[in-house]
PDB file of C-alpha atoms in Angstrom:
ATOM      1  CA  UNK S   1     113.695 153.623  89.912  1.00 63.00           C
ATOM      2  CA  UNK S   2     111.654 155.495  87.951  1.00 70.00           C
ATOM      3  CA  UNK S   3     107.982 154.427  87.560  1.00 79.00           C
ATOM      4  CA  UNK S   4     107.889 154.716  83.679  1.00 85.00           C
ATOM      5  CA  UNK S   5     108.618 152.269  81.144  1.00 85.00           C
ATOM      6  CA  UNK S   6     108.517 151.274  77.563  1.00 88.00           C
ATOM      7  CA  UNK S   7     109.707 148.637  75.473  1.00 91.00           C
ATOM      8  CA  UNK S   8     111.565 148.694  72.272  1.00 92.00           C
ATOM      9  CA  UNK S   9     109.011 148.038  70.035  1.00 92.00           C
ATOM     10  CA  UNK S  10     106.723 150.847  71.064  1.00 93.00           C
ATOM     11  CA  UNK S  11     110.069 153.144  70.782  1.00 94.00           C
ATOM     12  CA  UNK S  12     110.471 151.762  67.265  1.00 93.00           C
ATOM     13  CA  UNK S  13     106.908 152.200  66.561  1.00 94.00           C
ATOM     14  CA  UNK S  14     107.000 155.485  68.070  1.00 94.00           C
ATOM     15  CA  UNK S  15     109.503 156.585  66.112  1.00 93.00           C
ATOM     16  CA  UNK S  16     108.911 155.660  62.712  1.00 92.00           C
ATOM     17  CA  UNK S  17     105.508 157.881  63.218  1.00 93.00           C
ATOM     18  CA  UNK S  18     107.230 160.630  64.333  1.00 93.00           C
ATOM     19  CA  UNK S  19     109.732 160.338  60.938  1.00 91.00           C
ATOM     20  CA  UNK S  20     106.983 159.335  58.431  1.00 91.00           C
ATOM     21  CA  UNK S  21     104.807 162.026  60.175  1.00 92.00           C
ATOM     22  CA  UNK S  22     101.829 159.820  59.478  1.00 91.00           C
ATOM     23  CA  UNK S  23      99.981 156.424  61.339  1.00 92.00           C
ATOM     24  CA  UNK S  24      99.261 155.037  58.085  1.00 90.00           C
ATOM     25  CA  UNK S  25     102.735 155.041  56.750  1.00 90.00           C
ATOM     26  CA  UNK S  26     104.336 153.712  59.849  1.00 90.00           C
ATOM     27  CA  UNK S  27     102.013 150.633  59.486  1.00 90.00           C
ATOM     28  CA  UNK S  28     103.772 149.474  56.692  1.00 87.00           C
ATOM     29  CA  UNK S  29     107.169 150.461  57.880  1.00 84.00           C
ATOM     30  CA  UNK S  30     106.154 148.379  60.897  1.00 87.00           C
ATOM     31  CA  UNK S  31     104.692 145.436  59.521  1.00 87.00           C
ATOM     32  CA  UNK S  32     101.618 146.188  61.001  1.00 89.00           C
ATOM     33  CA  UNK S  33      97.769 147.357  60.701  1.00 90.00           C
ATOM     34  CA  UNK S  34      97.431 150.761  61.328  1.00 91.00           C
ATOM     35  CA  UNK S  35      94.706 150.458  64.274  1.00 92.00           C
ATOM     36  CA  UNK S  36      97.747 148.504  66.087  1.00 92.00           C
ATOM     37  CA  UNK S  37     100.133 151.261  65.467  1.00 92.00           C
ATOM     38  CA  UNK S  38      97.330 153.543  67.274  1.00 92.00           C
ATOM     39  CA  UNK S  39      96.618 151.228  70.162  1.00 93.00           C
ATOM     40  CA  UNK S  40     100.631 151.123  70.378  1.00 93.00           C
ATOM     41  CA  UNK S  41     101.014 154.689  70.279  1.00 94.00           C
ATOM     42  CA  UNK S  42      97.925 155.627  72.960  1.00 93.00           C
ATOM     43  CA  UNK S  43      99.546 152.669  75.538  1.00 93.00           C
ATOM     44  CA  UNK S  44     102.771 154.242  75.096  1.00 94.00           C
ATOM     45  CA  UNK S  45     100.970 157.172  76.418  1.00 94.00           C
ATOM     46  CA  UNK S  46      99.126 155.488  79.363  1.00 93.00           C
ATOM     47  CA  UNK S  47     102.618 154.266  80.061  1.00 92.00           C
ATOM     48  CA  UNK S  48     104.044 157.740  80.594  1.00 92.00           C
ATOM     49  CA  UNK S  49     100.988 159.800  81.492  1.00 92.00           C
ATOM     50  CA  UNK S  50     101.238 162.353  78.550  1.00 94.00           C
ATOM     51  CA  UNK S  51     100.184 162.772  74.824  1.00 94.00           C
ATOM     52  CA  UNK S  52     103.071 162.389  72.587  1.00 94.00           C
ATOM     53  CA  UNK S  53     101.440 163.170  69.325  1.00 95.00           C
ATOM     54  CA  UNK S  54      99.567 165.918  68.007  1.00 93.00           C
ATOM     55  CA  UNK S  55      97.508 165.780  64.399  1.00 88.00           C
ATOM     56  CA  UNK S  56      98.115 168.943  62.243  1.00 87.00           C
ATOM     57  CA  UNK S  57      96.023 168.575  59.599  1.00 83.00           C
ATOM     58  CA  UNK S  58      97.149 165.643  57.357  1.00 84.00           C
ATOM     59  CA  UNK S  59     100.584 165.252  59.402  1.00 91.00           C
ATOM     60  CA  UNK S  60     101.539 163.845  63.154  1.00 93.00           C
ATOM     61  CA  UNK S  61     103.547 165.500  64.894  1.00 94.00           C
ATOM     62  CA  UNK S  62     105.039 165.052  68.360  1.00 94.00           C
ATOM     63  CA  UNK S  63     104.293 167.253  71.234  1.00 95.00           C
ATOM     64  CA  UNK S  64     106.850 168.569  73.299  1.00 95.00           C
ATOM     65  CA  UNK S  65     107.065 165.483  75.826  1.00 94.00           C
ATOM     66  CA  UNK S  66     106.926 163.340  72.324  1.00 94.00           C
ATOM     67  CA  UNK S  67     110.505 165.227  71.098  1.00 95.00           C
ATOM     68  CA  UNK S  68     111.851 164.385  74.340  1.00 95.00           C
ATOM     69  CA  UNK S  69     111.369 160.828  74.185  1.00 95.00           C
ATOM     70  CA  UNK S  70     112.084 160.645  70.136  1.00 94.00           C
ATOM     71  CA  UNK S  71     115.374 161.978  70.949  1.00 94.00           C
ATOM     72  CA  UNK S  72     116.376 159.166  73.672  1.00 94.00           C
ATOM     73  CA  UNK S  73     114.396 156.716  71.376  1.00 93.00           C
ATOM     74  CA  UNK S  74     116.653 157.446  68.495  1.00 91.00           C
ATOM     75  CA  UNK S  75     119.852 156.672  70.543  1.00 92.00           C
ATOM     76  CA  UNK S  76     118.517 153.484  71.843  1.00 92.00           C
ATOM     77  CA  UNK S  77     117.353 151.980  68.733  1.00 89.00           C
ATOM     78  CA  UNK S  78     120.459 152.380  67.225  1.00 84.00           C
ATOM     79  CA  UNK S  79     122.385 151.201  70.104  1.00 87.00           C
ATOM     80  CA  UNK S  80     119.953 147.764  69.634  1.00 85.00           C
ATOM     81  CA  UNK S  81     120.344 147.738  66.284  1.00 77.00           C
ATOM     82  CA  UNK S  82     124.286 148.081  66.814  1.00 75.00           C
ATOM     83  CA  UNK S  83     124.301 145.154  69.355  1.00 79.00           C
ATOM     84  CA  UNK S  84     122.027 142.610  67.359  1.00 69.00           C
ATOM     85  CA  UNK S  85     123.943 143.095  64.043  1.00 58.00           C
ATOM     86  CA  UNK S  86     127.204 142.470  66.585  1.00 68.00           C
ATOM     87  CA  UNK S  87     125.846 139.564  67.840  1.00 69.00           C
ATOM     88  CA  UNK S  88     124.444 137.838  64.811  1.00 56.00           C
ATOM     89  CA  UNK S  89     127.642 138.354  62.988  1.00 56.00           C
ATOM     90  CA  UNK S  90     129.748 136.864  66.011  1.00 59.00           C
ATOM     91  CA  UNK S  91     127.356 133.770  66.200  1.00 57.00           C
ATOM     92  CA  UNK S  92     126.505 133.136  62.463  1.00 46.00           C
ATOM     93  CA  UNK S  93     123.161 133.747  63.035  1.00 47.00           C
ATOM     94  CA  UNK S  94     120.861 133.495  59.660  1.00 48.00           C
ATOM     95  CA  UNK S  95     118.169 136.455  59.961  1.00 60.00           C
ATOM     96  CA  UNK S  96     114.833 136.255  59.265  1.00 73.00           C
ATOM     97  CA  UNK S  97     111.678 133.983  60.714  1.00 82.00           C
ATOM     98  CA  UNK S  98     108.152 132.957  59.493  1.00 87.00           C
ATOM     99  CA  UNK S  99     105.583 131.817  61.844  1.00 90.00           C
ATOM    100  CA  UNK S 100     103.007 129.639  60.068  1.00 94.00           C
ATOM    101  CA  UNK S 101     100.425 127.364  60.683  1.00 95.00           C
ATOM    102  CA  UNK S 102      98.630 124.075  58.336  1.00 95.00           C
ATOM    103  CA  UNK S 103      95.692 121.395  58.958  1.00 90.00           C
ATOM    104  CA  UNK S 104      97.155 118.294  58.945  1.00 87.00           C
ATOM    105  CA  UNK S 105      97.274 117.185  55.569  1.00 88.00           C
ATOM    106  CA  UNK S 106      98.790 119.919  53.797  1.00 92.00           C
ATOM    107  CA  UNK S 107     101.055 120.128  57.622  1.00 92.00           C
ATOM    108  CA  UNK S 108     102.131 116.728  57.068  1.00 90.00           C
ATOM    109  CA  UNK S 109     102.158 115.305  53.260  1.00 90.00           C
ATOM    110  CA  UNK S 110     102.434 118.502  51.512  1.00 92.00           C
ATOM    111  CA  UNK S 111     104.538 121.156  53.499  1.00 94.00           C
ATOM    112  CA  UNK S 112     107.641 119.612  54.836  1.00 93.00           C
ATOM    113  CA  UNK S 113     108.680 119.305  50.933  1.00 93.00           C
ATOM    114  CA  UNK S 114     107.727 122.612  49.996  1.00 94.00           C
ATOM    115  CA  UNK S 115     109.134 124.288  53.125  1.00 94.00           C
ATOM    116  CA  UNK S 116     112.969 122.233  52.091  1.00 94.00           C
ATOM    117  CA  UNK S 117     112.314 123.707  48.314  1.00 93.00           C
ATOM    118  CA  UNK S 118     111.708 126.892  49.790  1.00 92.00           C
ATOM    119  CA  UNK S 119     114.685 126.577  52.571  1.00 91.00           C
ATOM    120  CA  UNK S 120     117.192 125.940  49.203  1.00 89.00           C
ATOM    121  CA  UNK S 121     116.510 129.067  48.188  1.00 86.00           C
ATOM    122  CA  UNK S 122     116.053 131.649  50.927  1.00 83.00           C
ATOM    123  CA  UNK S 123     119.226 130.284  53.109  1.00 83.00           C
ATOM    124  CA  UNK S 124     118.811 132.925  55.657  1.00 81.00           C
ATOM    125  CA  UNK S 125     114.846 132.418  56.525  1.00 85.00           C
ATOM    126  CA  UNK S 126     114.209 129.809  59.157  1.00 87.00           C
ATOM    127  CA  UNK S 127     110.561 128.648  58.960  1.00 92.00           C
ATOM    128  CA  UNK S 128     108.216 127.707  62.183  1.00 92.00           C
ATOM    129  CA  UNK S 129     105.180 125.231  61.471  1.00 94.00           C
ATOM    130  CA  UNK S 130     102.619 123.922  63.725  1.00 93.00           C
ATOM    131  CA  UNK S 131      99.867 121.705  62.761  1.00 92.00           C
ATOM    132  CA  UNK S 132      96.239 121.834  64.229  1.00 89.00           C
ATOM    133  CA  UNK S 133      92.818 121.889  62.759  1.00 86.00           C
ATOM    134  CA  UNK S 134      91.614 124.469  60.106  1.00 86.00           C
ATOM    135  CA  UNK S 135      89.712 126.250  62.880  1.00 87.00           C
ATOM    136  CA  UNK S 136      92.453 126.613  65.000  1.00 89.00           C
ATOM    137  CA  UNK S 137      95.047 128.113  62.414  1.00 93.00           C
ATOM    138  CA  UNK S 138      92.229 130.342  61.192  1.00 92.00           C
ATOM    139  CA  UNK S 139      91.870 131.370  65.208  1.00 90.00           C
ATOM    140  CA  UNK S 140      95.253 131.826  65.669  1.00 90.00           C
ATOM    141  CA  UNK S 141      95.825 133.600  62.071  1.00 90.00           C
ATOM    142  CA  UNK S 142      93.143 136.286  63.164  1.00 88.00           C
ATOM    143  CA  UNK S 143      95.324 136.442  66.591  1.00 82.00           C
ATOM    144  CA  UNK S 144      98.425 136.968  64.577  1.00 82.00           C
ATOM    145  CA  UNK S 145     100.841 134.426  66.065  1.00 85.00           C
ATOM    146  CA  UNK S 146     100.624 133.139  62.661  1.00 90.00           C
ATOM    147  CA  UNK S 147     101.627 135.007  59.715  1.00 88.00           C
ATOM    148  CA  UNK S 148     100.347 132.884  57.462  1.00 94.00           C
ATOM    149  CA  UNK S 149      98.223 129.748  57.329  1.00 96.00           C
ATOM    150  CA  UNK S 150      97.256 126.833  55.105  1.00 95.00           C
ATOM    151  CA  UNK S 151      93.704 125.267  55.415  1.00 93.00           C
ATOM    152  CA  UNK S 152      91.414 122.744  53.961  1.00 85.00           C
ATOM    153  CA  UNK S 153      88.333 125.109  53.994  1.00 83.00           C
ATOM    154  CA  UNK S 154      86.991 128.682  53.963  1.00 84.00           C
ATOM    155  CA  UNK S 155      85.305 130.548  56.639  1.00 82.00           C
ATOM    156  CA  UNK S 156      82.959 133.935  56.562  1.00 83.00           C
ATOM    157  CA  UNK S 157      85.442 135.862  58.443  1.00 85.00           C
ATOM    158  CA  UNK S 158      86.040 138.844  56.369  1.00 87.00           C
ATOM    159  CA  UNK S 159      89.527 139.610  58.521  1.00 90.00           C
ATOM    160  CA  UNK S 160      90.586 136.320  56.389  1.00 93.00           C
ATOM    161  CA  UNK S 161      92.304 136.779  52.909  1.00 93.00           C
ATOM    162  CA  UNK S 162      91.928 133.739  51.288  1.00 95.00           C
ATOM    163  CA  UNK S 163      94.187 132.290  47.998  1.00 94.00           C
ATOM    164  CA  UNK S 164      93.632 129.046  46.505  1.00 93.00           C
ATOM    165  CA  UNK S 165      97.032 126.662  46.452  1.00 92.00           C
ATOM    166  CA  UNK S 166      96.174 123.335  45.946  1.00 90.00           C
ATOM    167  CA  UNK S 167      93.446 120.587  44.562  1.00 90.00           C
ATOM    168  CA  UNK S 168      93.080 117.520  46.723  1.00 89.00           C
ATOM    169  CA  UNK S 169      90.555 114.131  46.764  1.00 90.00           C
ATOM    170  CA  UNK S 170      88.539 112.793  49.296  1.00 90.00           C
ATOM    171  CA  UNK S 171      88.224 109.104  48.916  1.00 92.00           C
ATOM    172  CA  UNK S 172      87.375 105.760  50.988  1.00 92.00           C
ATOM    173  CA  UNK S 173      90.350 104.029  52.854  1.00 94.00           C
ATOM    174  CA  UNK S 174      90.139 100.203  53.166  1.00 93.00           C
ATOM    175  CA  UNK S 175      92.592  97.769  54.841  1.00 93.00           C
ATOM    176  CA  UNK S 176      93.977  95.589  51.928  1.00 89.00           C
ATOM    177  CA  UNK S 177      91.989  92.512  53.208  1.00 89.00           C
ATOM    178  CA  UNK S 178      88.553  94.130  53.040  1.00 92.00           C
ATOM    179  CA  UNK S 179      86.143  91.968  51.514  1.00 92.00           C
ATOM    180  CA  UNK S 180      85.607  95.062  49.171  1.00 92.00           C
ATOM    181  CA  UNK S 181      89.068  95.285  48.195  1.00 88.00           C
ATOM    182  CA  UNK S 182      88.359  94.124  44.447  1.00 90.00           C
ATOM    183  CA  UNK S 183      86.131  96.978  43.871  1.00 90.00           C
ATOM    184  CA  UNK S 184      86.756 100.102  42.576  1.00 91.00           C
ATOM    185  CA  UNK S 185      83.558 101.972  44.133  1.00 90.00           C
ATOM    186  CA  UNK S 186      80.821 101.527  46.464  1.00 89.00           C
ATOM    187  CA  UNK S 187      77.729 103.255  47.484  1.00 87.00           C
ATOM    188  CA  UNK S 188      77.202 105.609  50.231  1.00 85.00           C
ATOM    189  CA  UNK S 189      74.549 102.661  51.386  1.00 87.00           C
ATOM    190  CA  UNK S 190      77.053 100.211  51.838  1.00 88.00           C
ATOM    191  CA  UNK S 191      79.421 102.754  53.234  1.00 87.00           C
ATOM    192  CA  UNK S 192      76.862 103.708  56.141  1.00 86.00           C
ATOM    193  CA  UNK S 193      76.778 100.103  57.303  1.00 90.00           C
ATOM    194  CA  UNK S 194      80.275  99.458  58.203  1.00 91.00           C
ATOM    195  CA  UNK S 195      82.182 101.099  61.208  1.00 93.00           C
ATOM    196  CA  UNK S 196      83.340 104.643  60.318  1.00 91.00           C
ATOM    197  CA  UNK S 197      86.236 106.416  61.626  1.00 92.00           C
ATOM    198  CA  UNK S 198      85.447 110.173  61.839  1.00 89.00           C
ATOM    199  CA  UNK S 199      88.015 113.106  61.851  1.00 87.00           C
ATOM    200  CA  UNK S 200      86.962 115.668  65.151  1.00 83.00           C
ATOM    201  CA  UNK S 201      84.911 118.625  64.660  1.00 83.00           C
ATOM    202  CA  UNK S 202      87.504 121.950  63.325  1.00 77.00           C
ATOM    203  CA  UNK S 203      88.854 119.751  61.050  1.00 80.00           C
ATOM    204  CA  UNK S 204      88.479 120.853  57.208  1.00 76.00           C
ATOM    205  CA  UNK S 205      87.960 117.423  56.158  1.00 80.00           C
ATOM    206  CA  UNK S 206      84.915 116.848  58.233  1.00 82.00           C
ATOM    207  CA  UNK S 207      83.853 120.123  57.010  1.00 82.00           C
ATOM    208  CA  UNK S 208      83.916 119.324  53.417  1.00 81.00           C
ATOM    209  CA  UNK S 209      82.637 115.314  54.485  1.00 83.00           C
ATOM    210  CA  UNK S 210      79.723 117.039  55.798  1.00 82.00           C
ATOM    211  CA  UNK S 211      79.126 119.395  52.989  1.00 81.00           C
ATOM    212  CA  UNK S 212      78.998 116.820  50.210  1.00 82.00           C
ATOM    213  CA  UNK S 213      76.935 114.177  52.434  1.00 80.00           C
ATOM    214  CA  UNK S 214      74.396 116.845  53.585  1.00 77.00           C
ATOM    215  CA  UNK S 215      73.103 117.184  49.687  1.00 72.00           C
ATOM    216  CA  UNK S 216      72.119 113.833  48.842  1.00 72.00           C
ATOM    217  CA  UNK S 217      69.078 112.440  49.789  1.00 70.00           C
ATOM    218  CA  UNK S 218      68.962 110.726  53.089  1.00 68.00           C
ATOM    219  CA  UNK S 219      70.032 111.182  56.450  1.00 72.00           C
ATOM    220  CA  UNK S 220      73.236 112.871  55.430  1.00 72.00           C
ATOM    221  CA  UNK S 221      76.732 112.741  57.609  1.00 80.00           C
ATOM    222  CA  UNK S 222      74.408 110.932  59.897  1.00 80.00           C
ATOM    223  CA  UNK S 223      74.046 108.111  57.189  1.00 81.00           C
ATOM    224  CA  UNK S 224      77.687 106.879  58.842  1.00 86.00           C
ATOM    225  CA  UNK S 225      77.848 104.801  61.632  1.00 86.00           C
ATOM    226  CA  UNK S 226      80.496 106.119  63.458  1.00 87.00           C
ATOM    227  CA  UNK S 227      82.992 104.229  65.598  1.00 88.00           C
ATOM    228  CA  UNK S 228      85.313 106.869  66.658  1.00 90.00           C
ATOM    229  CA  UNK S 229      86.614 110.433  66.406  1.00 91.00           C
ATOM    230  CA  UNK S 230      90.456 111.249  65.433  1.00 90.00           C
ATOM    231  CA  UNK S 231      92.272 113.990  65.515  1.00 85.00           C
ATOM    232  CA  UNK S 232      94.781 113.361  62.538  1.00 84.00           C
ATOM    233  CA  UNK S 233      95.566 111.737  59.702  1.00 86.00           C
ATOM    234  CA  UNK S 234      97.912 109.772  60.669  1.00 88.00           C
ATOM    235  CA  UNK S 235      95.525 108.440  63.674  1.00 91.00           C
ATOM    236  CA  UNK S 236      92.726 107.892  61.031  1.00 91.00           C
ATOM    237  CA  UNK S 237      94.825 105.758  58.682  1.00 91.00           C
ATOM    238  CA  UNK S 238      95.797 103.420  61.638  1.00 92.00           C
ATOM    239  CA  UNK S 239      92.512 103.477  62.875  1.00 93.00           C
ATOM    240  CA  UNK S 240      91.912 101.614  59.474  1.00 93.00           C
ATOM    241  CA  UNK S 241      94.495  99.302  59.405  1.00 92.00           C
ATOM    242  CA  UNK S 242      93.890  97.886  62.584  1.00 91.00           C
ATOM    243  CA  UNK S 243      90.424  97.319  61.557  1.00 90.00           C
ATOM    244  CA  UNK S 244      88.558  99.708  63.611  1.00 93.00           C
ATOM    245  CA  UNK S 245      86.725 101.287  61.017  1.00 91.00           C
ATOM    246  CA  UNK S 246      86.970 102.561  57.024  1.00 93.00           C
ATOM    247  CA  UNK S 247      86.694 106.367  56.687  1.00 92.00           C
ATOM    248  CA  UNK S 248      87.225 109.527  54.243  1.00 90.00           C
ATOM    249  CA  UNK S 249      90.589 110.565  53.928  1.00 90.00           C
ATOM    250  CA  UNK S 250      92.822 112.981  51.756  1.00 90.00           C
ATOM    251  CA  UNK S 251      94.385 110.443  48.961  1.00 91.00           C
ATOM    252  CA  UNK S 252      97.540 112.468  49.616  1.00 90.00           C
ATOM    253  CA  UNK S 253      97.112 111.160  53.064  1.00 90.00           C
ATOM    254  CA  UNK S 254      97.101 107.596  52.015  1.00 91.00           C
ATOM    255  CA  UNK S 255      99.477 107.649  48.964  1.00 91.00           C
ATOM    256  CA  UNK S 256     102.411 105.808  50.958  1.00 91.00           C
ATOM    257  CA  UNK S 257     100.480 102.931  52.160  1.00 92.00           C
ATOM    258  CA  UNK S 258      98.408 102.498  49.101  1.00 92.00           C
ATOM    259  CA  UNK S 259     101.471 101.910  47.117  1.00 92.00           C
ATOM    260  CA  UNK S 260     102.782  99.390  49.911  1.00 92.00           C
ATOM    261  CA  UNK S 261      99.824  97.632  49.576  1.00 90.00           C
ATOM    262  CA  UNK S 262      98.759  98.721  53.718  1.00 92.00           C
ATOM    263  CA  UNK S 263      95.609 100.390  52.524  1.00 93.00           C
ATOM    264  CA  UNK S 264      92.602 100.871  49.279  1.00 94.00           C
ATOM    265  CA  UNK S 265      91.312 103.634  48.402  1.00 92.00           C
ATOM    266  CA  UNK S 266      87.746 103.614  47.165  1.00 92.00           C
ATOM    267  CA  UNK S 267      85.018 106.359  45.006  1.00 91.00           C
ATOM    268  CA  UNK S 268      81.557 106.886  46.164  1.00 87.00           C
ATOM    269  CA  UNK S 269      79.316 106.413  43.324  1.00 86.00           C
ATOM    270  CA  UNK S 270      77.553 109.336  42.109  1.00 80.00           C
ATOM    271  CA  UNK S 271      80.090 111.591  43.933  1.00 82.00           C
ATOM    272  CA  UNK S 272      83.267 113.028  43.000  1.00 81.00           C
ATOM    273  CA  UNK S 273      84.982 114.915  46.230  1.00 83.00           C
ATOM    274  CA  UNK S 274      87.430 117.279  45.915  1.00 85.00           C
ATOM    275  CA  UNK S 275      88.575 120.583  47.605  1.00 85.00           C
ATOM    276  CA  UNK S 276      91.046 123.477  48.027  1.00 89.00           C
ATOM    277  CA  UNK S 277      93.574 123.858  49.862  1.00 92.00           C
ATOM    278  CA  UNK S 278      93.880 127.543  50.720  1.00 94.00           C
ATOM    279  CA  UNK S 279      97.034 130.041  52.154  1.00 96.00           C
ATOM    280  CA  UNK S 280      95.184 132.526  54.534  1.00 95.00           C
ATOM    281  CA  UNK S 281      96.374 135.628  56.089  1.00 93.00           C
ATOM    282  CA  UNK S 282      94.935 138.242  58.718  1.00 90.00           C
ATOM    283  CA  UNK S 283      93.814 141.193  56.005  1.00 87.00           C
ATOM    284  CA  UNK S 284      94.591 143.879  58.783  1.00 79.00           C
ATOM    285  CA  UNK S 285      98.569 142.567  58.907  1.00 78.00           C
ATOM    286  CA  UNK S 286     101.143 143.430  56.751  1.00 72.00           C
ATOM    287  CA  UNK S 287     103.484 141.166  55.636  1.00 73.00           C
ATOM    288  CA  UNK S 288     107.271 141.397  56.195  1.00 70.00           C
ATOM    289  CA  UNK S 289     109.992 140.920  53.474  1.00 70.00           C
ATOM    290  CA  UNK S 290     110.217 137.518  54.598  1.00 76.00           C
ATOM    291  CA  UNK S 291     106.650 136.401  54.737  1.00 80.00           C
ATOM    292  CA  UNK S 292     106.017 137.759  51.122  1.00 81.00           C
ATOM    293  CA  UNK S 293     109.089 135.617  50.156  1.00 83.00           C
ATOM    294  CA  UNK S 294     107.240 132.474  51.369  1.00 89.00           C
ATOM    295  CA  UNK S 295     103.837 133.662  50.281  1.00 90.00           C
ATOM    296  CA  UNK S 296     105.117 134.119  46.489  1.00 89.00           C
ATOM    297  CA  UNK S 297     106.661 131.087  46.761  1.00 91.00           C
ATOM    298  CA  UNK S 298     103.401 128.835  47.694  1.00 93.00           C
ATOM    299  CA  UNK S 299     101.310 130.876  45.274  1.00 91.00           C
ATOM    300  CA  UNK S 300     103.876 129.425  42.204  1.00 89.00           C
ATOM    301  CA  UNK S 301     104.233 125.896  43.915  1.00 85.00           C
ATOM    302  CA  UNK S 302     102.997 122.960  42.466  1.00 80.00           C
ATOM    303  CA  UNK S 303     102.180 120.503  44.946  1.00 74.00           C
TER     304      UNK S 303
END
């Protein structure tokens, strides 16, 4: 056996320099940052213990070890190509995947109905979502398992392109039977002396909790008496109803059991919270054919 090897991928990203005679150009044939396509290229060399490109001027052009390899890379990418076109046609297969990620509100009350009016049009693009934190999809955005992300804040990271979707409100959720469950507002005062359910740190709506609480007077997010932590929504609304604790929640969060009469939803006086919801994406990715079908298609959604 022979002690060199390769993968496909660094053939096919091999190649396409080699044809486009240029790094910068097989990035976006690629679907990929052109300081990948480099780091590609110079482990493909480590692999087989020779330079395979030469720069000439403006233009890249392969050594002599480098045609060698183009011209058995050539006949097994189309040999691939030939087999998974084969294959897909004898199983049925729809092509095309998106990897995305979403905090948990916009992951759980906004999304899934998006992603169906989405899946009605685009019949042959399957979509991938996992929910987490806004720090986490931002982490794993930047790491590029995700193409693209949906969070409830921004961050400072200027590998981050950020797009504003949609508006949300932060409000007070009450079980039905709270003794304040005639009112239509109460005071952060009164707020900081009952048990208070509080989302875990990451989370964009702690993050935005924090941001409004921190500029009034006072003692700030400490003003709450916490009870607990959660890490979702959906463990923060039956935190509530079991009587645990009020908290701050999305009101898209809490639509279904306000209207069933599970839940209240209160204002702060003197404070009107809202945020963004945002699509990110790593700046130093490009974005394939079906990525910028699903990013056109949140940036025109009304949600």
């Amino acid at each position: 056996m022979s002690n060199i090897d390769f993968n496909f991928r660094e053939l096919e990203i091999f190649s396409r320099v080699v044809e486009l005679e240029s790094f910068s150009k097989a990035s976006q044939a690629v679907f990929l940052a052109q300081a990948s396509v480099s780091e590609r290229i110079r482990t493909l060399e480590q692999k087989i213990g020779t330079r395979l490109l030469d720069r000439m001027g403006r233009k890249v052009v392969p050594t002599s070890a480098g045609e060698l390899l183009y011209k058995h890379a050539i006949i097994l990418l189309d040999m691939k190509e030939t087999a998974a076109l084969e294959m897909e046609s004898f199983l049925g297969l729809e092509q095309g995947e998106i990897s995305m990620g979403a905090s948990t509100v916009p992951g759980e009350y906004i999304l899934p109905e998006v992603i169906s009016q989405f899946s009605r049009k685009h019949k042959k693009v399957s979509v991938n979502l996992a929910i987490a934190d806004s720090n986490e999809i931002k982490t794993r955005v930047l790491a590029g398992e995700f193409e693209l992300g949906i969070v409830g804040s921004k961050s400072r990271d200027a590998k981050l392109i950020y797009q504003e979707l949609w508006k949300d409100e932060l409000v007070v959720a009450i079980p039905q039977k709270h003794p304040w469950s005639k009112r239509k507002s109460i005071s952060i005062e009164d707020l900081g002396k009952e048990p208070f359910i509080m989302r875990e740190k990451g989370s964009g709506t702690l993050e935005i909790l924090e941001s409004y609480l921190n500029d009034l007077p006072g003692d700030g997010i400490h003003t709450l008496n916490v009870s607990a932590r959660f890490g979702s929504s959906t463990a923060v609304k039956e935190g509530v109803r079991s009587g645990l604790g009020l908290s701050i929640i999305s009101s898209r969060a809490i639509k279904t059991e306000v209207r069933a009469g599970l839940l209240k939803s209160l204002k702060i006086k003197g404070i009107s919270m809202s945020r963004n919801f945002y699509l990110i994406r790593n700046r130093l990715r490009i974005a394939s054919p079906s990525c910028k079908a699903m990013l056109d298609f949140l940036l025109t959604s009304k949600a």
